[in-house]
């Protein structure tokens, strides 16, 4: 099961995906309404097993620019990235979701993110490929979510986790990846060259076998540091804090 957040109504709700249900089918998506003070209602279905093929990672984002958070999910069974359009509604029961296909990633997309990567004020989608050596970027062509242009960004083999942030503080969104197969240079960030859809890759030399990567100003010096969960053979070994500017760990 993977968890994320969805701004459906009355604050942030929780999203969940499961690759296989008790009924033995190929997965389901649910959202849990936030009643406030960390009280959540019974689960509501985004989608059952009709279109899903072992969903792994899920995230909320306004894909079509209508002001409502939609649901984006990776299917590792067939490498397809889907998004589910949020209809909105005055009650949780009124909200429905319409399925759309974003495109196909490389192989076993275990992670997904949303951000305005090209600086045109709409949401683009990116995914890590567990069995490939690139991150798949899906550029939202006109902001409606009806069509996407697919790009590949070279990455270390076995990209497990992805995220985004303005790592270098230049006003555009950079991408990040974590590889659980790499014995070195496992955590990388991809410098966005002025929203041109071109990227320079920078990797942390002493990072290895990383499953996830996030950002935050850990040392209080007013720039972003990288935080990764590192492991091997499925066992979590350590958490690392990496200074993206110096390539050092701490």
PDB file of N, CA, C and O in Angstrom, residues 145-174:
ATOM      1  N   UNK A 145      -4.662  18.062 -19.704  1.00  0.00           N
ATOM      2  CA  UNK A 145      -4.487  16.656 -19.369  1.00  0.00           C
ATOM      3  C   UNK A 145      -4.965  15.710 -20.444  1.00  0.00           C
ATOM      4  O   UNK A 145      -4.990  14.494 -20.244  1.00  0.00           O
ATOM      5  N   UNK A 146      -5.325  16.251 -21.625  1.00  0.00           N
ATOM      6  CA  UNK A 146      -5.808  15.403 -22.705  1.00  0.00           C
ATOM      7  C   UNK A 146      -4.678  14.718 -23.467  1.00  0.00           C
ATOM      8  O   UNK A 146      -4.857  13.636 -24.032  1.00  0.00           O
ATOM      9  N   UNK A 147      -3.502  15.358 -23.515  1.00  0.00           N
ATOM     10  CA  UNK A 147      -2.372  14.762 -24.227  1.00  0.00           C
ATOM     11  C   UNK A 147      -1.077  15.169 -23.548  1.00  0.00           C
ATOM     12  O   UNK A 147      -0.968  16.256 -22.966  1.00  0.00           O
ATOM     13  N   UNK A 148      -0.098  14.270 -23.645  1.00  0.00           N
ATOM     14  CA  UNK A 148       1.200  14.473 -23.011  1.00  0.00           C
ATOM     15  C   UNK A 148       2.300  14.107 -23.993  1.00  0.00           C
ATOM     16  O   UNK A 148       2.166  13.178 -24.791  1.00  0.00           O
ATOM     17  N   UNK A 149       3.405  14.849 -23.932  1.00  0.00           N
ATOM     18  CA  UNK A 149       4.611  14.506 -24.672  1.00  0.00           C
ATOM     19  C   UNK A 149       5.558  13.781 -23.732  1.00  0.00           C
ATOM     20  O   UNK A 149       5.856  14.274 -22.641  1.00  0.00           O
ATOM     21  N   UNK A 150       6.009  12.596 -24.128  1.00  0.00           N
ATOM     22  CA  UNK A 150       6.851  11.761 -23.271  1.00  0.00           C
ATOM     23  C   UNK A 150       8.321  12.006 -23.546  1.00  0.00           C
ATOM     24  O   UNK A 150       8.750  12.047 -24.695  1.00  0.00           O
ATOM     25  N   UNK A 151       9.097  12.176 -22.475  1.00  0.00           N
ATOM     26  CA  UNK A 151      10.540  12.358 -22.566  1.00  0.00           C
ATOM     27  C   UNK A 151      11.236  11.380 -21.631  1.00  0.00           C
ATOM     28  O   UNK A 151      10.648  10.922 -20.644  1.00  0.00           O
ATOM     29  N   UNK A 152      12.491  11.089 -21.919  1.00  0.00           N
ATOM     30  CA  UNK A 152      13.323  10.273 -21.043  1.00  0.00           C
ATOM     31  C   UNK A 152      14.466  11.117 -20.496  1.00  0.00           C
ATOM     32  O   UNK A 152      15.124  11.837 -21.251  1.00  0.00           O
ATOM     33  N   UNK A 153      14.697  11.011 -19.206  1.00  0.00           N
ATOM     34  CA  UNK A 153      15.815  11.686 -18.556  1.00  0.00           C
ATOM     35  C   UNK A 153      16.735  10.614 -17.998  1.00  0.00           C
ATOM     36  O   UNK A 153      16.328   9.834 -17.127  1.00  0.00           O
ATOM     37  N   UNK A 154      17.955  10.532 -18.495  1.00  0.00           N
ATOM     38  CA  UNK A 154      18.881   9.484 -18.080  1.00  0.00           C
ATOM     39  C   UNK A 154      19.108   9.521 -16.579  1.00  0.00           C
ATOM     40  O   UNK A 154      19.327  10.589 -15.983  1.00  0.00           O
ATOM     41  N   UNK A 155      19.069   8.351 -15.959  1.00  0.00           N
ATOM     42  CA  UNK A 155      19.252   8.235 -14.515  1.00  0.00           C
ATOM     43  C   UNK A 155      20.020   6.961 -14.219  1.00  0.00           C
ATOM     44  O   UNK A 155      20.178   6.097 -15.092  1.00  0.00           O
ATOM     45  N   UNK A 156      20.518   6.788 -12.980  1.00  0.00           N
ATOM     46  CA  UNK A 156      21.120   5.503 -12.624  1.00  0.00           C
ATOM     47  C   UNK A 156      20.094   4.371 -12.752  1.00  0.00           C
ATOM     48  O   UNK A 156      18.889   4.586 -12.627  1.00  0.00           O
ATOM     49  N   UNK A 157      20.576   3.169 -13.000  1.00  0.00           N
ATOM     50  CA  UNK A 157      19.679   2.024 -13.143  1.00  0.00           C
ATOM     51  C   UNK A 157      18.912   1.765 -11.849  1.00  0.00           C
ATOM     52  O   UNK A 157      19.429   1.982 -10.749  1.00  0.00           O
ATOM     53  N   UNK A 158      17.701   1.292 -11.995  1.00  0.00           N
ATOM     54  CA  UNK A 158      16.913   0.923 -10.829  1.00  0.00           C
ATOM     55  C   UNK A 158      16.331   2.096 -10.076  1.00  0.00           C
ATOM     56  O   UNK A 158      16.305   2.094  -8.845  1.00  0.00           O
ATOM     57  N   UNK A 159      15.831   3.103 -10.806  1.00  0.00           N
ATOM     58  CA  UNK A 159      15.264   4.280 -10.133  1.00  0.00           C
ATOM     59  C   UNK A 159      13.985   3.898  -9.402  1.00  0.00           C
ATOM     60  O   UNK A 159      12.994   3.519 -10.030  1.00  0.00           O
ATOM     61  N   UNK A 160      14.007   4.004  -8.100  1.00  0.00           N
ATOM     62  CA  UNK A 160      12.891   3.582  -7.262  1.00  0.00           C
ATOM     63  C   UNK A 160      12.023   4.771  -6.844  1.00  0.00           C
ATOM     64  O   UNK A 160      10.806   4.711  -6.885  1.00  0.00           O
ATOM     65  N   UNK A 161      12.679   5.863  -6.408  1.00  0.00           N
ATOM     66  CA  UNK A 161      11.941   7.019  -5.921  1.00  0.00           C
ATOM     67  C   UNK A 161      12.215   8.261  -6.739  1.00  0.00           C
ATOM     68  O   UNK A 161      13.314   8.429  -7.278  1.00  0.00           O
ATOM     69  N   UNK A 162      11.217   9.146  -6.863  1.00  0.00           N
ATOM     70  CA  UNK A 162      11.380  10.436  -7.524  1.00  0.00           C
ATOM     71  C   UNK A 162      10.687  11.512  -6.708  1.00  0.00           C
ATOM     72  O   UNK A 162       9.754  11.235  -5.949  1.00  0.00           O
ATOM     73  N   UNK A 163      11.155  12.740  -6.856  1.00  0.00           N
ATOM     74  CA  UNK A 163      10.492  13.891  -6.260  1.00  0.00           C
ATOM     75  C   UNK A 163      10.936  15.133  -7.014  1.00  0.00           C
ATOM     76  O   UNK A 163      11.684  15.047  -7.997  1.00  0.00           O
ATOM     77  N   UNK A 164      10.502  16.305  -6.570  1.00  0.00           N
ATOM     78  CA  UNK A 164      10.846  17.552  -7.248  1.00  0.00           C
ATOM     79  C   UNK A 164      10.975  18.679  -6.242  1.00  0.00           C
ATOM     80  O   UNK A 164      10.343  18.663  -5.180  1.00  0.00           O
ATOM     81  N   UNK A 165      11.799  19.656  -6.589  1.00  0.00           N
ATOM     82  CA  UNK A 165      11.989  20.847  -5.761  1.00  0.00           C
ATOM     83  C   UNK A 165      12.895  21.803  -6.521  1.00  0.00           C
ATOM     84  O   UNK A 165      13.590  21.400  -7.459  1.00  0.00           O
ATOM     85  N   UNK A 166      12.911  23.068  -6.111  1.00  0.00           N
ATOM     86  CA  UNK A 166      13.855  24.032  -6.686  1.00  0.00           C
ATOM     87  C   UNK A 166      15.165  23.922  -5.909  1.00  0.00           C
ATOM     88  O   UNK A 166      15.450  24.705  -5.016  1.00  0.00           O
ATOM     89  N   UNK A 167      15.957  22.916  -6.246  1.00  0.00           N
ATOM     90  CA  UNK A 167      17.156  22.586  -5.472  1.00  0.00           C
ATOM     91  C   UNK A 167      18.180  23.714  -5.501  1.00  0.00           C
ATOM     92  O   UNK A 167      18.803  24.040  -4.485  1.00  0.00           O
ATOM     93  N   UNK A 168      18.390  24.337  -6.662  1.00  0.00           N
ATOM     94  CA  UNK A 168      19.420  25.355  -6.788  1.00  0.00           C
ATOM     95  C   UNK A 168      18.906  26.776  -6.599  1.00  0.00           C
ATOM     96  O   UNK A 168      19.650  27.744  -6.754  1.00  0.00           O
ATOM     97  N   UNK A 169      17.621  26.918  -6.274  1.00  0.00           N
ATOM     98  CA  UNK A 169      17.082  28.228  -5.939  1.00  0.00           C
ATOM     99  C   UNK A 169      17.009  29.214  -7.078  1.00  0.00           C
ATOM    100  O   UNK A 169      17.001  30.429  -6.849  1.00  0.00           O
ATOM    101  N   UNK A 170      16.888  28.729  -8.314  1.00  0.00           N
ATOM    102  CA  UNK A 170      16.863  29.641  -9.461  1.00  0.00           C
ATOM    103  C   UNK A 170      15.462  29.893  -9.990  1.00  0.00           C
ATOM    104  O   UNK A 170      15.286  30.499 -11.049  1.00  0.00           O
ATOM    105  N   UNK A 171      14.440  29.407  -9.281  1.00  0.00           N
ATOM    106  CA  UNK A 171      13.076  29.726  -9.645  1.00  0.00           C
ATOM    107  C   UNK A 171      12.382  28.710 -10.525  1.00  0.00           C
ATOM    108  O   UNK A 171      11.200  28.876 -10.835  1.00  0.00           O
ATOM    109  N   UNK A 172      13.062  27.654 -10.954  1.00  0.00           N
ATOM    110  CA  UNK A 172      12.380  26.598 -11.701  1.00  0.00           C
ATOM    111  C   UNK A 172      12.488  25.279 -10.942  1.00  0.00           C
ATOM    112  O   UNK A 172      13.235  25.150  -9.977  1.00  0.00           O
ATOM    113  N   UNK A 173      11.712  24.302 -11.387  1.00  0.00           N
ATOM    114  CA  UNK A 173      11.595  23.038 -10.667  1.00  0.00           C
ATOM    115  C   UNK A 173      12.612  22.029 -11.197  1.00  0.00           C
ATOM    116  O   UNK A 173      12.660  21.742 -12.395  1.00  0.00           O
ATOM    117  N   UNK A 174      13.423  21.510 -10.294  1.00  0.00           N
ATOM    118  CA  UNK A 174      14.372  20.454 -10.611  1.00  0.00           C
ATOM    119  C   UNK A 174      13.768  19.111 -10.196  1.00  0.00           C
ATOM    120  O   UNK A 174      12.862  19.052  -9.358  1.00  0.00           O
TER     121      UNK A 174
END
